[in-house]
Coordinates of C-alpha atoms in Angstrom, one line a residue:
M670 CA 208.7 -18.0 53.3
N671 CA 206.5 -20.8 52.6
A672 CA 206.4 -24.2 54.0
P673 CA 206.2 -27.4 51.9
G674 CA 202.5 -28.2 51.5
I675 CA 201.0 -25.1 52.3
K676 CA 198.8 -24.9 49.2
D677 CA 197.1 -28.1 50.4
L678 CA 195.9 -26.3 53.6
R679 CA 193.2 -28.9 55.1
P680 CA 192.5 -31.2 58.2
L681 CA 195.1 -33.9 58.3
A682 CA 195.0 -37.5 59.4
L683 CA 197.2 -38.7 62.0
G684 CA 200.1 -39.9 59.8
E685 CA 199.8 -36.6 57.7
L686 CA 200.2 -34.5 60.9
I687 CA 203.5 -36.3 61.8
D688 CA 204.8 -36.2 58.2
R689 CA 204.0 -32.6 57.8
S690 CA 205.5 -31.5 61.0
A691 CA 208.9 -33.6 60.2
T692 CA 208.9 -31.9 56.8
F693 CA 208.5 -28.4 58.1
W694 CA 211.3 -29.1 60.7
R695 CA 213.7 -30.4 58.0
A696 CA 212.8 -27.5 55.9
H697 CA 213.3 -25.0 58.7
I698 CA 216.1 -26.6 60.8
K699 CA 218.6 -23.7 61.1
P700 CA 215.8 -21.1 62.5
L701 CA 214.2 -23.7 64.9
F702 CA 217.7 -24.7 66.2
L703 CA 218.5 -21.2 66.8
L704 CA 215.2 -20.5 68.7
C705 CA 215.5 -23.7 70.8
F706 CA 219.2 -23.6 71.5
G707 CA 218.9 -20.5 73.7
F708 CA 216.2 -22.1 75.8
E709 CA 218.2 -25.4 76.0
L710 CA 221.4 -23.7 77.0
I711 CA 219.6 -21.7 79.8
N712 CA 218.0 -25.0 80.9
Y713 CA 221.3 -26.5 81.1
I714 CA 222.9 -23.9 83.0
L715 CA 220.1 -24.0 85.7
S716 CA 220.0 -27.7 86.0
K717 CA 224.0 -27.8 86.2
S718 CA 223.9 -25.1 88.9
V719 CA 221.4 -26.8 91.0
V720 CA 223.1 -30.3 90.7
V721 CA 226.6 -28.9 91.4
A722 CA 225.4 -27.0 94.4
L723 CA 223.5 -30.2 95.8
E724 CA 226.6 -32.2 95.2
R725 CA 228.7 -29.9 97.3
G726 CA 226.4 -29.2 100.1
N727 CA 223.7 -32.1 100.3
L728 CA 224.3 -35.3 102.0
F729 CA 221.9 -37.4 99.7
F730 CA 223.9 -36.1 96.7
K731 CA 227.3 -36.4 98.1
G732 CA 226.8 -39.8 99.6
G733 CA 229.8 -41.7 101.4
P734 CA 230.3 -43.0 104.9
E735 CA 228.8 -39.7 106.6
L736 CA 225.4 -40.4 104.8
Q737 CA 225.5 -44.0 106.0
S738 CA 226.6 -43.2 109.6
R739 CA 223.9 -40.5 110.0
M740 CA 221.2 -42.9 108.5
E741 CA 222.2 -45.5 111.2
N742 CA 222.6 -43.2 114.1
D743 CA 220.5 -40.1 113.7
P744 CA 218.2 -40.5 110.6
T745 CA 216.0 -37.5 111.8
S746 CA 218.8 -35.1 111.3
L747 CA 218.8 -35.8 107.6
F748 CA 215.3 -34.1 107.2
G749 CA 216.8 -30.9 106.3
D750 CA 219.0 -32.2 103.5
L751 CA 215.9 -34.3 102.2
G752 CA 213.7 -31.1 102.2
T753 CA 216.4 -29.1 100.6
M754 CA 216.9 -31.9 97.8
M755 CA 213.1 -31.9 97.1
G756 CA 212.5 -28.3 97.3
A757 CA 215.6 -27.5 94.8
T758 CA 214.4 -30.2 92.4
S759 CA 210.7 -29.2 92.6
V760 CA 211.6 -25.5 91.9
L761 CA 213.9 -26.5 89.1
W762 CA 211.1 -28.7 87.7
V763 CA 208.8 -26.0 87.6
V764 CA 211.1 -23.7 85.9
L765 CA 212.0 -26.2 83.3
I766 CA 208.4 -26.9 82.4
W767 CA 207.6 -23.1 82.1
S768 CA 210.8 -22.9 79.9
Y769 CA 209.4 -25.5 77.6
W770 CA 206.0 -24.0 77.3
L771 CA 207.5 -20.8 76.4
S772 CA 209.7 -22.1 73.8
T773 CA 206.6 -23.8 72.4
L774 CA 205.0 -20.6 72.4
V775 CA 207.8 -18.8 70.5
V776 CA 208.2 -21.6 68.0
A777 CA 204.3 -21.6 67.3
R778 CA 204.4 -18.0 66.6
Y779 CA 207.1 -18.8 63.8
V780 CA 205.5 -22.0 62.6
V781 CA 201.8 -21.2 62.2
P782 CA 202.0 -18.0 60.0
V783 CA 204.4 -19.8 57.7
Q784 CA 202.1 -22.7 57.3
L785 CA 199.4 -20.1 56.5
G786 CA 201.5 -18.7 53.8
E787 CA 202.5 -15.5 55.5
S788 CA 206.2 -14.1 56.0
A789 CA 207.4 -14.9 59.5
L790 CA 210.9 -14.6 61.2
P791 CA 212.3 -16.4 64.1
A792 CA 212.5 -12.9 66.0
D793 CA 208.8 -12.7 65.8
G794 CA 208.2 -15.6 68.0
L795 CA 210.9 -14.1 70.6
R796 CA 209.0 -10.7 70.4
R797 CA 205.7 -12.4 70.8
G798 CA 206.9 -14.4 73.9
L799 CA 208.3 -11.3 75.5
H800 CA 205.0 -9.5 74.8
R801 CA 202.8 -12.3 76.4
L802 CA 205.2 -13.3 79.1
G803 CA 203.4 -11.9 82.1
S804 CA 199.8 -13.3 81.0
F805 CA 201.6 -16.6 80.0
T806 CA 203.2 -16.9 83.2
G807 CA 200.0 -16.4 85.1
A808 CA 198.3 -19.1 83.0
Y809 CA 201.1 -21.4 83.7
V810 CA 200.6 -21.0 87.5
L811 CA 197.0 -21.9 87.0
T812 CA 198.3 -25.1 85.1
Q813 CA 200.5 -26.1 87.9
L814 CA 197.7 -25.8 90.5
W815 CA 195.4 -27.7 88.2
G816 CA 198.1 -30.4 87.7
L817 CA 198.7 -30.6 91.5
G818 CA 195.2 -31.2 92.1
I819 CA 194.9 -34.0 89.5
S820 CA 198.1 -35.4 90.8
L821 CA 196.7 -35.7 94.3
L822 CA 193.5 -37.2 93.1
M823 CA 195.1 -39.9 91.0
M824 CA 197.7 -40.8 93.7
L825 CA 195.0 -40.8 96.4
P826 CA 194.2 -44.5 96.1
G827 CA 197.9 -45.5 96.4
G828 CA 198.3 -43.2 99.4
A829 CA 195.2 -44.7 101.0
L830 CA 196.8 -48.4 100.5
I831 CA 200.0 -47.2 102.1
L832 CA 198.2 -45.9 105.0
L833 CA 196.0 -49.0 105.5
G834 CA 199.0 -51.1 105.3
A835 CA 201.1 -49.1 107.6
L836 CA 198.1 -49.3 110.2
L837 CA 197.8 -52.9 109.7
S838 CA 201.6 -53.7 110.3
Q839 CA 201.5 -51.5 113.4
T840 CA 198.5 -53.0 114.9
G841 CA 199.4 -56.7 113.8
S842 CA 203.2 -56.3 114.8
N843 CA 202.8 -59.6 116.8
S844 CA 201.3 -61.3 113.9
R845 CA 203.4 -62.6 111.0
P846 CA 200.4 -62.7 108.6
A847 CA 199.3 -59.2 109.4
T848 CA 202.8 -57.8 109.0
I849 CA 203.2 -59.5 105.6
A850 CA 199.7 -58.3 104.5
G851 CA 200.7 -54.6 105.6
L852 CA 203.9 -54.8 103.7
L853 CA 202.2 -56.1 100.6
L854 CA 199.7 -53.2 101.0
I855 CA 202.4 -50.7 101.2
A856 CA 204.2 -52.0 98.2
G857 CA 201.1 -52.1 96.3
G858 CA 200.0 -48.7 97.4
A859 CA 203.5 -47.2 96.3
L860 CA 203.4 -48.9 92.9
L861 CA 199.8 -47.5 92.4
A862 CA 200.7 -44.1 93.6
M863 CA 203.6 -44.1 91.1
L864 CA 201.4 -45.2 88.3
G865 CA 198.9 -42.5 89.4
G866 CA 201.7 -39.8 89.3
L867 CA 202.7 -41.0 86.0
A868 CA 199.3 -40.7 84.6
A869 CA 198.7 -37.3 86.1
L870 CA 201.9 -36.2 84.4
F871 CA 200.7 -37.5 81.1
W872 CA 197.4 -35.9 81.6
Y873 CA 198.8 -32.6 82.5
F874 CA 201.0 -32.4 79.2
L875 CA 198.0 -33.6 77.2
R876 CA 195.5 -31.1 78.7
F877 CA 197.7 -28.0 78.1
S878 CA 199.4 -29.0 75.0
L879 CA 197.6 -26.2 73.1
L880 CA 197.9 -23.4 75.7
A881 CA 201.1 -22.2 74.3
P882 CA 199.9 -22.1 70.6
V883 CA 196.7 -20.2 71.7
F884 CA 199.1 -17.5 73.5
A885 CA 201.2 -17.4 70.4
M886 CA 198.3 -16.7 67.9
E887 CA 195.2 -15.3 70.0
D888 CA 195.0 -11.9 71.7
L889 CA 193.1 -13.3 74.9
S890 CA 193.5 -12.7 78.4
T891 CA 195.0 -15.2 81.0
L892 CA 191.8 -17.0 81.9
G893 CA 190.5 -16.7 78.3
S894 CA 193.5 -18.4 76.8
F895 CA 193.3 -21.2 79.7
R896 CA 189.7 -22.0 78.7
R897 CA 190.5 -21.6 74.9
S898 CA 193.2 -24.3 75.2
G899 CA 190.7 -26.7 77.2
D900 CA 188.0 -26.0 74.5
L901 CA 190.3 -26.9 71.7
I902 CA 191.5 -30.4 73.3
S903 CA 188.0 -31.5 74.6
G904 CA 185.2 -33.1 72.7
R905 CA 185.4 -34.9 69.4
V906 CA 186.1 -33.8 65.6
A907 CA 184.7 -37.0 64.0
P908 CA 182.6 -40.1 64.7
G909 CA 183.9 -43.2 66.7
F910 CA 186.4 -43.6 69.3
M911 CA 189.3 -42.1 67.0
G912 CA 187.3 -38.9 66.7
R913 CA 187.9 -38.0 70.2
V914 CA 190.4 -35.1 70.5
K915 CA 192.2 -36.3 73.6
V916 CA 192.4 -39.7 71.9
R917 CA 194.0 -38.3 68.7
A918 CA 196.5 -35.9 70.9
M919 CA 197.2 -38.9 73.0
I920 CA 198.3 -41.1 70.1
L921 CA 200.3 -38.4 68.3
F922 CA 202.1 -36.9 71.5
T923 CA 203.1 -40.5 72.4
V924 CA 204.7 -41.1 69.0
V925 CA 206.5 -37.6 69.0
A926 CA 207.5 -38.4 72.7
G927 CA 208.9 -41.7 71.7
I928 CA 211.0 -40.1 69.0
L929 CA 212.4 -37.5 71.2
I930 CA 213.2 -40.0 74.0
A931 CA 215.2 -42.2 71.5
V932 CA 216.9 -39.0 70.2
S933 CA 217.7 -38.0 73.6
F934 CA 219.2 -41.1 74.5
V935 CA 221.3 -41.3 71.6
S936 CA 222.7 -37.6 72.1
G937 CA 223.3 -38.3 75.7
L938 CA 225.4 -41.3 75.1
P939 CA 228.7 -39.5 75.2
A940 CA 228.0 -38.0 78.6
W941 CA 226.9 -41.6 80.0
I942 CA 230.2 -43.1 78.5
V943 CA 232.4 -40.5 80.5
R944 CA 230.3 -41.3 83.8
F945 CA 230.6 -44.9 83.5
A946 CA 234.4 -44.6 82.8
Y947 CA 234.7 -43.1 86.3
G948 CA 232.6 -45.9 87.9
N949 CA 229.2 -46.7 88.4
P950 CA 227.2 -43.2 88.3
F951 CA 224.3 -44.6 90.4
D952 CA 226.6 -45.4 93.4
A953 CA 226.8 -41.9 95.3
A954 CA 229.6 -43.2 97.5
A955 CA 231.7 -44.3 94.5
A956 CA 230.9 -41.2 92.5
A957 CA 231.8 -38.9 95.4
A958 CA 235.3 -41.0 95.8
N959 CA 236.2 -40.7 92.1
P960 CA 234.5 -37.3 90.7
I961 CA 234.6 -36.5 87.3
P962 CA 236.3 -33.6 86.4
Q963 CA 233.9 -30.9 85.1
T964 CA 236.4 -29.8 82.4
L965 CA 235.5 -33.2 80.9
L966 CA 231.9 -33.7 81.8
V967 CA 230.7 -30.2 80.8
P968 CA 231.9 -30.3 77.1
V969 CA 229.9 -33.9 76.6
E970 CA 227.0 -32.5 78.3
L971 CA 227.1 -29.4 76.0
L972 CA 227.0 -31.9 73.1
Q973 CA 223.9 -33.3 74.3
V974 CA 222.6 -29.7 74.6
V975 CA 223.2 -29.1 70.8
G976 CA 221.8 -32.6 69.9
Q977 CA 218.5 -31.7 71.9
S978 CA 218.3 -28.3 70.3
F979 CA 218.3 -29.9 66.7
F980 CA 215.5 -32.4 67.7
T981 CA 213.4 -30.8 70.3
P982 CA 211.9 -28.4 67.7
L983 CA 210.2 -31.5 66.1
A984 CA 207.8 -31.7 69.2
L985 CA 207.3 -28.1 69.3
V986 CA 206.4 -28.0 65.5
F987 CA 204.0 -30.7 66.2
S988 CA 202.2 -28.8 68.8
A989 CA 201.7 -25.9 66.2
M990 CA 200.5 -28.4 63.7
F991 CA 197.9 -29.8 66.0
Y992 CA 196.5 -26.4 67.1
L993 CA 196.1 -25.6 63.3
D994 CA 194.4 -28.9 62.6
M995 CA 191.9 -28.1 65.4
R996 CA 191.2 -24.7 64.3
M997 CA 190.4 -26.3 60.8
R998 CA 188.4 -29.0 62.2
R999 CA 186.3 -27.0 64.5
E1000 CA 186.2 -23.5 63.0
G1001 CA 186.8 -24.1 59.3
L1002 CA 190.1 -22.1 59.3
D1003 CA 191.3 -23.6 56.1
L1004 CA 187.9 -22.5 54.2
E1005 CA 188.1 -19.0 55.9
R1006 CA 191.8 -18.7 54.4
R1007 CA 190.5 -19.8 50.9
L1008 CA 187.6 -17.4 50.9
D1009 CA 189.9 -14.5 52.0
N1010 CA 192.4 -15.4 49.3
R1011 CA 189.8 -15.9 46.5
P1012 CA 190.4 -13.5 43.6
P1013 CA 187.5 -11.2 42.8
T1014 CA 185.1 -12.2 40.1
S1015 CA 183.8 -9.6 37.7
A1016 CA 180.2 -8.9 37.4

């Protein structure tokens, strides 16, 4: 099974990387869909279970008069509900990101051999994922700890402004200018902290974008794979600003992420139409008073899952292509393959 353009194995320009990823995705849409649909379905079941459980037992999700009354009379009694909501959503986030990286590993194990002209089956990726599951999960835990440290570091300036604003408001409570200045510092700090969190999130996906392909194709230990992915995404591969690997990766992943966000929005339109038909979905009290029947909501959400299963592989294919491009630019993988496939010459 050969991919289009396999005879032209060489380092690619930015536009060529996106074009070849899209070409491969179109040519192998069925096996890629089958590989991703299972992950997307499991993710949906987990997310739906958490949301339904919170809607039934968490006041912040249920909304209504009880939440308003508790916030006015005894706001401290809501700390338990707040902690439960934050804990459940945090655990769900960690599991969903782990599932995303694992699906990237599975798809990369199918894409890279095909691009190198070797035979490969979707089942090969699944077997590889199961074989490397333990070491991959260990590396994923390391990425989460690394990402948590970077998030705290990037959100630290905003947190300092919030703390300074709170102190200024408290010490100058009798002074109107001091109170206004404190509120401005708190608002600015919150905005700065939010931007720092978004920057940390973007950095996380950029820094570990090649971890899953490394696990898919190279037999390294947990720490070895962690370091190897960092080496591949660091430094430069060409002169000039655009020669920096992180700059190239940032541009390419931004383009692909934009495509996926647009596709996700389109595929999610039926679910949003149903939600708005039953009132304002952002008003918890109205949603609680007029709940959407799950027999109507689940089918349109499953339609969104199917749509995402068709288009999410494009991003996963791109990760595999970018891994190949880094191997060719840094290690001459394309030249090595040509030498290995060169016919013998007579004396």
